[in-house]
Amino acid sequence: MTRTRIFSGVKPTGHLTLGNYLGAVRQWVREDQHRADALFCVVDLHALTVEHDPARVRRLSRQAATLLLASGLDPRLCTLFVQSHVDEHTRLSYLLECTATDGEMRRMIQYKEKTARERARGGSVRLSLLTYPVLMAADILAYGAHEVPVGDDQTQHVELTRDLAVRFNQRYGQVFTVPRATRPSVAARVMDLQDPTSKMGKSHADTAGIVYLLDEPDVVRRKVLRAVTDSGTSVEYDPEGRPGVANLLEVLAACSGGGRPEELAAEYDSYGALKKDTAEAVVEVLRPVRERHAELVADPSYVDGVLRAGAERARGLARPLVDRAHEAVGLLPPL
Ligand code: TYM
């Protein structure tokens, strides 16, 4: 039997957040790298789909890789690399652009939301923002991944990846594995502490409701203690009616490992106590990550070595599969 292959990634458009950690990274560290052949990628090409500062993208890419190692990805168990170091992603992306339709792309929720925001500010939208989910599909399909561990906001993109894989295989013959998304049982969508109806996103301008993995403990405490809760006083788990409290309960459940959010709700009779325990639980979860990050920053050649070896392995895996896809669509193999 072939070993399960897993692929996932983070986009270096901002500092990594508690949402990235609880929704994705923690699962990669605790489970995925141990049970499967897992590849994790800093998807830097995706960071170019919105206005960007070259020096910042470079800095954030290195920081994201360092933070993934600090969170516990172990290069002896998994493969960690940077997307732009492996040409097969863009090579395959074009073939998938020839498989997808423009209507399909325009229906993507993230595209609709981001273009609406950008246009409201009078800005323009890069063409690559429209085609971004195709590049994401290429990231996954280039490795024949079976599973894609992601937070809730990426499920639609993984669905599109499945559709493209099936369509390609039907037209040109069996080339791609059809992947499926996996998600954590709690905290698959961590909400902004100041606006619990929207996702905690790393590139949001207002940072008061966003906990970053590298925030100092006091900053974490302040952000959690000031979280917007709902009018009402009793502590109940009701994501629709009481999104602020539900979010805190989810974060507490994920960080303390102490039960389901519904069960935890019964242990509290005030918002204050819930916030205090949540703040401390988050501080404790992030403490070892920050400490390990400080050590790794002092040793950039180690991180470079991991990324170099990771890219080499990734290239070796993706190359033959992407070559097959090229042949299948009718391109003449190199002579
Ligand atoms: P990105 O960089 O926005 O997020 C990285 C991972 O973190 C999850 N996540 C969250 N989970 C819970 N609550 C939140 N508030 C939260 N915010 C982010 C995301 O779901 C994701 O799993 N398009 C992807 C990157 C990507 C990718 C891929 C992922 C590119 N190619 C191939 C998987 C496979 C993205 O923008 O993730």
Coordinates of C-alpha atoms and ligand atoms in Angstrom, one line a residue:
M1 CA 0.0 0.0 0.0
T2 CA 1.3 3.5 -0.8
R3 CA 1.9 5.8 2.1
T4 CA -0.6 8.7 2.5
R5 CA 0.8 11.9 1.1
I6 CA -0.1 15.2 2.7
F7 CA 0.5 18.7 1.3
S8 CA -0.3 22.1 2.9
G9 CA 1.0 25.6 3.0
V10 CA 1.1 29.1 4.4
K11 CA 1.2 32.3 2.6
P12 CA 3.8 34.9 3.7
T13 CA 1.5 37.9 3.5
G14 CA 1.7 38.8 7.2
H15 CA 3.0 37.4 10.5
L16 CA 1.5 34.0 11.4
T17 CA -1.5 34.1 13.7
L18 CA -3.1 32.0 16.3
G19 CA -5.7 31.1 13.6
N20 CA -3.0 29.7 11.3
Y21 CA -1.6 27.8 14.3
L22 CA -4.8 26.3 15.6
G23 CA -6.5 25.8 12.2
A24 CA -3.6 24.2 10.5
V25 CA 0.0 24.2 11.8
R26 CA -0.7 22.4 15.1
Q27 CA -2.3 19.5 13.2
W28 CA 0.7 19.2 10.9
V29 CA 3.0 19.1 13.9
R30 CA 1.1 16.8 16.2
E31 CA -0.3 14.3 13.7
D32 CA 0.3 14.8 10.0
Q33 CA 4.1 14.6 10.0
H34 CA 4.0 11.4 12.1
R35 CA 1.5 9.5 10.2
A36 CA 2.1 10.3 6.6
D37 CA 4.6 11.5 4.0
A38 CA 4.0 15.2 4.6
L39 CA 5.1 18.2 2.6
F40 CA 4.7 21.7 4.0
C41 CA 5.4 24.8 1.9
V42 CA 5.8 28.5 2.4
V43 CA 3.8 29.5 -0.6
D44 CA 5.6 32.8 -1.5
L45 CA 4.3 33.1 -5.1
H46 CA 0.8 33.5 -3.6
A47 CA 2.0 36.5 -1.6
L48 CA 2.5 38.3 -4.9
T49 CA -1.2 38.3 -5.8
V50 CA -1.8 41.4 -3.7
E51 CA 0.2 44.6 -3.5
H52 CA 3.5 43.7 -1.8
D53 CA 6.8 45.0 -0.7
P54 CA 9.6 42.7 -2.0
A55 CA 11.8 43.0 1.1
R56 CA 8.8 42.3 3.4
V57 CA 7.8 39.1 1.4
R58 CA 11.4 37.9 1.6
R59 CA 11.5 38.6 5.4
L60 CA 8.1 37.0 6.0
S61 CA 9.0 33.9 4.0
R62 CA 12.0 33.3 6.1
Q63 CA 10.1 34.0 9.3
A64 CA 7.2 31.7 8.3
A65 CA 9.7 28.8 7.7
T66 CA 11.4 29.5 11.0
L67 CA 8.1 29.6 12.8
L68 CA 7.0 26.3 11.3
L69 CA 10.2 24.7 12.6
A70 CA 9.7 26.5 15.9
S71 CA 6.2 25.1 16.1
G72 CA 7.6 21.6 15.9
L73 CA 7.8 20.6 12.2
D74 CA 10.7 18.2 12.2
P75 CA 12.7 18.0 9.0
R76 CA 13.6 14.4 9.8
L77 CA 9.9 13.5 9.6
C78 CA 8.6 15.9 6.9
T79 CA 9.6 18.1 4.0
L80 CA 9.6 21.8 4.4
F81 CA 10.3 24.1 1.5
V82 CA 9.6 27.4 -0.3
Q83 CA 7.2 27.2 -3.3
S84 CA 9.3 29.4 -5.6
H85 CA 12.3 27.1 -5.3
V86 CA 10.4 24.4 -7.1
D87 CA 9.4 25.3 -10.7
E88 CA 6.9 22.5 -11.1
H89 CA 4.2 24.6 -9.3
T90 CA 4.1 27.2 -12.0
R91 CA 4.7 24.7 -14.8
L92 CA 1.6 22.8 -13.7
S93 CA -0.5 25.8 -12.9
Y94 CA -0.6 26.7 -16.6
L95 CA -2.0 23.3 -17.5
L96 CA -4.6 23.7 -14.9
E97 CA -5.6 27.2 -16.2
C98 CA -6.3 25.3 -19.4
T99 CA -8.6 23.0 -17.4
A100 CA -10.5 25.5 -15.3
T101 CA -13.1 28.0 -16.5
D102 CA -13.2 31.7 -15.8
G103 CA -16.6 31.4 -14.2
E104 CA -15.3 28.9 -11.8
M105 CA -12.6 31.3 -10.7
R106 CA -14.9 34.2 -10.3
R107 CA -17.1 32.2 -7.9
M108 CA -14.4 31.8 -5.4
I109 CA -15.5 33.5 -2.1
Q110 CA -12.0 34.8 -1.2
Y111 CA -11.7 36.3 -4.7
K112 CA -15.1 38.0 -4.4
E113 CA -14.3 39.4 -0.9
K114 CA -10.8 40.6 -1.7
T115 CA -11.8 42.3 -4.9
A116 CA -14.8 44.0 -3.2
R117 CA -12.4 45.3 -0.5
E118 CA -9.8 46.4 -3.1
R119 CA -12.2 48.1 -5.4
A120 CA -13.9 49.9 -2.5
R121 CA -10.5 51.5 -1.8
G122 CA -10.2 52.5 -5.4
G123 CA -7.4 50.0 -6.0
S124 CA -6.9 47.5 -8.8
V125 CA -6.9 43.8 -8.6
R126 CA -4.0 41.7 -10.0
L127 CA -4.9 39.0 -12.5
S128 CA -3.0 36.5 -10.4
L129 CA -5.6 37.0 -7.6
L130 CA -8.2 35.5 -9.9
T131 CA -6.0 32.6 -10.9
Y132 CA -4.6 32.0 -7.4
P133 CA -6.8 29.0 -6.6
V134 CA -5.4 27.3 -9.8
L135 CA -1.9 27.7 -8.5
M136 CA -3.0 26.3 -5.2
A137 CA -4.5 23.3 -7.0
A138 CA -1.1 22.9 -8.8
D139 CA 0.7 23.0 -5.4
I140 CA -1.4 20.1 -4.2
L141 CA -1.7 18.0 -7.4
A142 CA 2.0 18.2 -8.3
Y143 CA 2.7 15.9 -5.3
G144 CA -0.2 13.5 -5.7
A145 CA -1.3 14.5 -2.2
H146 CA -4.2 12.5 -0.7
E147 CA -5.0 14.9 2.1
V148 CA -4.8 18.7 2.6
P149 CA -5.0 19.8 6.2
V150 CA -6.4 23.3 6.2
G151 CA -8.7 25.7 8.2
D152 CA -12.3 26.2 7.1
D153 CA -11.5 29.2 4.8
Q154 CA -9.6 27.0 2.4
T155 CA -12.2 24.3 1.9
Q156 CA -13.6 25.8 -1.2
H157 CA -10.2 26.0 -2.8
V158 CA -9.6 22.3 -2.1
E159 CA -13.0 21.5 -3.6
L160 CA -11.9 23.3 -6.8
T161 CA -8.7 21.3 -6.7
R162 CA -10.7 18.1 -6.6
D163 CA -12.9 19.3 -9.5
L164 CA -9.9 20.1 -11.6
A165 CA -8.2 16.8 -10.9
V166 CA -11.3 14.8 -11.9
R167 CA -11.8 16.9 -15.0
F168 CA -8.2 16.6 -16.1
N169 CA -8.2 12.8 -15.5
Q170 CA -11.4 12.4 -17.5
R171 CA -10.1 14.3 -20.4
Y172 CA -6.5 13.2 -20.6
G173 CA -6.2 10.0 -18.6
Q174 CA -5.5 9.2 -15.0
V175 CA -2.7 11.5 -13.9
F176 CA -3.8 13.2 -10.7
T177 CA -4.8 11.9 -7.3
V178 CA -8.0 13.5 -6.1
P179 CA -7.2 15.0 -2.7
R180 CA -9.5 15.8 0.2
A181 CA -9.4 18.5 2.8
T182 CA -9.0 17.7 6.5
R183 CA -9.7 20.1 9.3
P184 CA -9.2 20.2 13.0
S185 CA -12.2 19.2 15.2
V186 CA -12.1 22.6 17.0
A187 CA -10.9 26.0 16.0
A188 CA -11.1 25.4 12.3
R189 CA -12.1 29.0 12.0
V190 CA -10.7 31.3 14.7
M191 CA -12.4 34.6 14.6
D192 CA -11.0 38.1 15.0
L193 CA -11.2 39.0 18.7
Q194 CA -12.5 42.5 17.9
D195 CA -14.9 41.4 15.2
P196 CA -16.0 37.8 15.9
T197 CA -18.0 37.7 12.7
S198 CA -14.9 37.8 10.6
K199 CA -11.9 35.4 10.4
M200 CA -8.7 36.2 12.3
G201 CA -6.6 37.0 9.2
K202 CA -2.9 37.8 9.1
S203 CA -3.2 40.6 6.6
H204 CA -5.9 42.6 8.2
A205 CA -5.0 46.2 8.9
D206 CA -6.5 46.5 12.4
T207 CA -4.4 44.2 14.6
A208 CA -6.1 44.6 18.0
G209 CA -8.1 41.4 17.5
I210 CA -5.3 39.3 16.0
V211 CA -3.0 37.2 18.2
Y212 CA 0.3 36.7 16.4
L213 CA 2.5 33.7 17.2
L214 CA 5.3 36.0 18.2
D215 CA 3.3 38.4 20.4
E216 CA 4.8 38.8 23.9
P217 CA 2.7 37.2 26.7
D218 CA 1.5 40.6 27.9
V219 CA 0.3 41.6 24.5
V220 CA -1.6 38.3 24.2
R221 CA -3.2 38.8 27.5
R222 CA -4.3 42.3 26.6
K223 CA -5.8 41.3 23.3
V224 CA -7.7 38.4 24.8
L225 CA -8.9 40.3 27.8
R226 CA -10.2 43.0 25.5
A227 CA -12.0 40.6 23.2
V228 CA -15.4 41.7 22.1
T229 CA -18.0 39.5 23.8
D230 CA -21.7 39.7 23.3
S231 CA -24.4 41.5 25.3
G232 CA -25.8 38.9 27.7
T233 CA -24.0 37.5 30.7
S234 CA -24.2 33.8 30.8
V235 CA -21.5 31.7 29.2
E236 CA -23.0 29.6 26.4
Y237 CA -21.6 28.0 23.3
D238 CA -23.8 29.5 20.5
P239 CA -21.6 30.4 17.5
E240 CA -24.6 32.0 15.7
G241 CA -26.1 34.0 18.5
R242 CA -23.0 34.7 20.6
P243 CA -20.0 34.5 18.2
G244 CA -17.6 36.4 20.5
V245 CA -18.0 34.0 23.5
A246 CA -18.1 30.9 21.2
N247 CA -14.8 32.0 19.7
L248 CA -13.2 32.3 23.1
L249 CA -14.6 28.9 24.1
E250 CA -13.1 27.3 20.9
V251 CA -9.7 28.9 21.5
L252 CA -9.8 27.8 25.1
A253 CA -10.8 24.2 24.1
A254 CA -8.0 24.1 21.5
C255 CA -5.3 25.5 23.7
S256 CA -6.1 23.8 27.0
G257 CA -7.1 20.4 25.6
G258 CA -9.6 20.4 28.4
G259 CA -12.8 19.3 26.5
R260 CA -15.3 20.5 24.0
P261 CA -16.3 24.2 23.9
E262 CA -19.9 23.2 24.8
E263 CA -18.6 21.4 28.0
L264 CA -16.3 24.2 28.9
A265 CA -19.1 26.7 28.8
A266 CA -20.7 25.0 31.7
E267 CA -17.7 25.6 33.8
Y268 CA -17.9 29.4 33.6
D269 CA -20.4 31.9 35.0
S270 CA -18.7 35.1 33.9
Y271 CA -17.0 36.4 30.8
G272 CA -14.2 37.8 32.9
A273 CA -13.1 34.4 34.1
L274 CA -13.4 32.8 30.7
K275 CA -11.2 35.5 29.2
K276 CA -8.6 35.2 31.9
D277 CA -8.3 31.4 31.4
T278 CA -8.3 31.7 27.7
A279 CA -5.5 34.3 27.8
E280 CA -3.4 32.1 30.0
A281 CA -4.0 29.0 27.9
V282 CA -3.0 30.9 24.7
V283 CA 0.1 32.3 26.4
E284 CA 1.2 28.8 27.4
V285 CA 0.6 27.3 24.0
L286 CA 2.7 30.1 22.3
R287 CA 5.5 30.2 24.9
P288 CA 7.6 27.3 23.6
V289 CA 7.0 28.5 20.0
R290 CA 8.4 31.9 20.8
E291 CA 11.4 30.5 22.7
R292 CA 12.3 28.0 19.9
H293 CA 11.9 30.8 17.3
A294 CA 14.4 32.9 19.2
E295 CA 16.9 30.0 19.1
L296 CA 16.4 29.3 15.4
V297 CA 16.7 33.0 14.4
A298 CA 20.2 32.8 15.8
D299 CA 21.0 30.0 13.4
P300 CA 19.9 31.0 10.0
S301 CA 22.2 28.5 8.2
Y302 CA 20.2 25.7 9.8
V303 CA 17.0 27.0 8.4
D304 CA 18.6 27.5 5.0
G305 CA 19.8 23.9 5.1
V306 CA 16.3 22.6 5.9
L307 CA 14.8 24.6 3.0
R308 CA 17.5 23.6 0.6
A309 CA 17.1 19.9 1.3
G310 CA 13.3 20.3 1.3
A311 CA 13.2 21.9 -2.1
E312 CA 15.5 19.2 -3.5
R313 CA 13.2 16.4 -2.3
A314 CA 10.1 18.3 -3.5
R315 CA 11.5 18.8 -7.0
G316 CA 12.3 15.1 -7.2
L317 CA 8.7 14.2 -6.3
A318 CA 6.9 16.8 -8.5
R319 CA 9.0 16.6 -11.6
P320 CA 7.9 13.2 -13.0
L321 CA 4.3 13.8 -12.2
V322 CA 4.2 17.2 -13.9
D323 CA 6.1 15.8 -16.9
R324 CA 3.3 13.2 -17.2
A325 CA 0.7 15.9 -17.1
H326 CA 2.5 17.7 -19.9
E327 CA 2.6 14.6 -22.0
A328 CA -1.0 13.8 -21.3
V329 CA -2.3 17.2 -22.6
G330 CA -0.4 16.8 -25.8
L331 CA 2.8 18.6 -25.4
L332 CA 5.8 17.1 -27.1
P333 CA 8.3 15.8 -24.6
P334 CA 11.7 17.4 -24.8
L335 CA 13.7 16.0 -27.7
Ligands
TYM1 P1 -3.2 31.1 4.7 O1 -1.7 31.4 4.6 O2 -4.2 32.2 4.7 O3 -3.4 30.2 6.0 C1 -2.6 29.1 6.3 C2 -3.5 28.0 7.0 O4 -4.1 28.6 8.1 C3 -5.5 28.4 8.1 N1 -6.1 29.6 8.7 C4 -7.0 29.5 9.7 N2 -7.5 28.5 10.4 C5 -8.4 28.8 11.4 N3 -8.7 30.1 11.7 C6 -8.3 31.1 11.1 N4 -8.6 32.3 11.4 C7 -7.3 30.9 10.0 N5 -6.6 31.7 9.2 C8 -5.9 30.9 8.4 C9 -5.8 28.3 6.6 O5 -7.1 27.7 6.4 C10 -4.6 27.6 6.1 O6 -4.8 26.2 6.3 N6 -4.3 29.5 0.1 C11 -3.7 29.1 1.3 C12 -2.3 28.7 1.2 C13 -2.0 27.7 0.2 C14 -2.3 26.3 0.4 C15 -1.9 25.6 -0.8 C16 -2.8 25.6 1.4 C17 -1.5 27.8 -1.1 N7 -1.4 26.6 -1.7 C18 -2.0 24.3 -1.0 C19 -2.9 24.2 1.3 C20 -2.5 23.5 0.1 C21 -3.7 30.3 2.3 O7 -3.9 31.4 1.9 O8 -3.5 30.0 3.6

